[in-house]
Amino acid sequence: MGDEFLSPKQVADEYPLLGTVAALAERRWRGDGPTYIKTAEGRSGRVFYRRTEIEKWLDSATVTPRSAA
């Protein structure tokens, strides 16, 4: 079974930590969000995210606190 592709709306609905559709667009523009696929250059290209890439990005943003001992 292949990887699942999600639209920005699906990502925003399923991963609220990443923000709204507009916040995802801002992350793409800044270049600091999860990797994505764009079907064509310019504004006409549709954007999709691989679920595994979102999960990897969230894992990389996870902070493990130091022990309080």
Tab-separated table of N, CA, C and O in Angstrom, residues 38-68:
chain	number	residue	atom	x	y	z
A	38	LYS	N	3.757	19.685	-5.346
A	38	LYS	CA	2.993	20.677	-6.096
A	38	LYS	C	2.850	20.160	-7.520
A	38	LYS	O	3.840	19.811	-8.162
A	39	THR	N	1.610	20.098	-8.014
A	39	THR	CA	1.335	19.449	-9.299
A	39	THR	C	1.735	20.280	-10.509
A	39	THR	O	1.868	19.735	-11.599
A	40	ALA	N	1.903	21.589	-10.343
A	40	ALA	CA	2.315	22.457	-11.448
A	40	ALA	C	2.931	23.718	-10.851
A	40	ALA	O	2.697	24.049	-9.696
A	41	GLU	N	3.722	24.418	-11.652
A	41	GLU	CA	4.326	25.663	-11.183
A	41	GLU	C	3.267	26.754	-11.079
A	41	GLU	O	2.230	26.705	-11.722
A	42	GLY	N	3.564	27.747	-10.266
A	42	GLY	CA	2.675	28.901	-10.139
A	42	GLY	C	1.455	28.612	-9.293
A	42	GLY	O	1.346	27.583	-8.629
A	43	ARG	N	0.528	29.532	-9.359
A	43	ARG	CA	-0.666	29.453	-8.509
A	43	ARG	C	-1.635	28.363	-8.934
A	43	ARG	O	-2.516	27.984	-8.171
A	44	SER	N	-1.491	27.858	-10.157
A	44	SER	CA	-2.439	26.841	-10.631
A	44	SER	C	-2.122	25.445	-10.111
A	44	SER	O	-2.953	24.557	-10.201
A	45	GLY	N	-0.933	25.262	-9.563
A	45	GLY	CA	-0.554	23.941	-9.069
A	45	GLY	C	-1.253	23.596	-7.768
A	45	GLY	O	-1.346	24.416	-6.866
A	46	ARG	N	-1.763	22.386	-7.700
A	46	ARG	CA	-2.383	21.911	-6.463
A	46	ARG	C	-1.301	21.380	-5.544
A	46	ARG	O	-0.303	20.847	-5.998
A	47	VAL	N	-1.544	21.504	-4.239
A	47	VAL	CA	-0.571	21.095	-3.222
A	47	VAL	C	-1.113	19.880	-2.474
A	47	VAL	O	-2.296	19.825	-2.128
A	48	PHE	N	-0.228	18.918	-2.258
A	48	PHE	CA	-0.558	17.735	-1.464
A	48	PHE	C	0.595	17.437	-0.521
A	48	PHE	O	1.746	17.745	-0.816
A	49	TYR	N	0.257	16.835	0.591
A	49	TYR	CA	1.253	16.413	1.572
A	49	TYR	C	1.169	14.897	1.720
A	49	TYR	O	0.073	14.341	1.762
A	50	ARG	N	2.328	14.246	1.818
A	50	ARG	CA	2.344	12.827	2.163
A	50	ARG	C	2.182	12.719	3.678
A	50	ARG	O	2.843	13.420	4.437
A	51	ARG	N	1.310	11.822	4.108
A	51	ARG	CA	1.088	11.651	5.543
A	51	ARG	C	2.395	11.302	6.265
A	51	ARG	O	2.680	11.821	7.339
A	52	THR	N	3.222	10.455	5.662
A	52	THR	CA	4.479	10.079	6.320
A	52	THR	C	5.394	11.283	6.499
A	52	THR	O	6.105	11.369	7.494
A	53	GLU	N	5.388	12.234	5.568
A	53	GLU	CA	6.219	13.432	5.685
A	53	GLU	C	5.708	14.348	6.793
A	53	GLU	O	6.497	14.979	7.489
A	54	ILE	N	4.404	14.427	6.951
A	54	ILE	CA	3.850	15.222	8.049
A	54	ILE	C	4.270	14.607	9.382
A	54	ILE	O	4.707	15.317	10.295
A	55	GLU	N	4.151	13.290	9.474
A	55	GLU	CA	4.531	12.597	10.713
A	55	GLU	C	6.021	12.793	11.008
A	55	GLU	O	6.409	13.039	12.152
A	56	LYS	N	6.867	12.707	9.971
A	56	LYS	CA	8.308	12.928	10.168
A	56	LYS	C	8.579	14.346	10.638
A	56	LYS	O	9.410	14.574	11.511
A	57	TRP	N	7.902	15.312	10.038
A	57	TRP	CA	8.102	16.711	10.420
A	57	TRP	C	7.692	16.932	11.871
A	57	TRP	O	8.403	17.594	12.628
A	58	LEU	N	6.564	16.359	12.269
A	58	LEU	CA	6.133	16.484	13.657
A	58	LEU	C	7.123	15.806	14.600
A	58	LEU	O	7.423	16.334	15.675
A	59	ASP	N	7.641	14.645	14.210
A	59	ASP	CA	8.651	13.972	15.033
A	59	ASP	C	9.887	14.841	15.206
A	59	ASP	O	10.452	14.925	16.292
A	60	SER	N	10.295	15.517	14.127
A	60	SER	CA	11.499	16.355	14.215
A	60	SER	C	11.264	17.602	15.075
A	60	SER	O	12.219	18.179	15.593
A	61	ALA	N	10.016	18.007	15.229
A	61	ALA	CA	9.692	19.172	16.053
A	61	ALA	C	9.395	18.802	17.499
A	61	ALA	O	9.171	19.678	18.334
A	62	THR	N	9.415	17.506	17.800
A	62	THR	CA	9.134	17.045	19.155
A	62	THR	C	10.342	17.266	20.046
A	62	THR	O	11.454	16.903	19.699
A	63	VAL	N	10.094	17.888	21.189
A	63	VAL	CA	11.163	18.181	22.147
A	63	VAL	C	11.035	17.222	23.320
A	63	VAL	O	9.948	17.075	23.905
A	64	THR	N	12.130	16.585	23.666
A	64	THR	CA	12.166	15.712	24.843
A	64	THR	C	12.751	16.512	25.999
A	64	THR	O	13.905	16.907	25.936
A	65	PRO	N	11.937	16.759	27.033
A	65	PRO	CA	12.441	17.555	28.159
A	65	PRO	C	13.518	16.803	28.934
A	65	PRO	O	13.528	15.578	28.987
A	66	ARG	N	14.403	17.581	29.500
A	66	ARG	CA	15.428	16.984	30.353
A	66	ARG	C	14.783	16.465	31.617
A	66	ARG	O	13.780	16.994	32.076
A	67	SER	N	15.395	15.495	32.226
A	67	SER	CA	14.917	14.938	33.488
A	67	SER	C	15.026	16.000	34.580
A	67	SER	O	15.991	16.758	34.650
A	68	ALA	N	14.047	16.031	35.455
A	68	ALA	CA	14.034	17.007	36.550
A	68	ALA	C	14.822	16.500	37.758
A	68	ALA	O	14.839	17.131	38.806
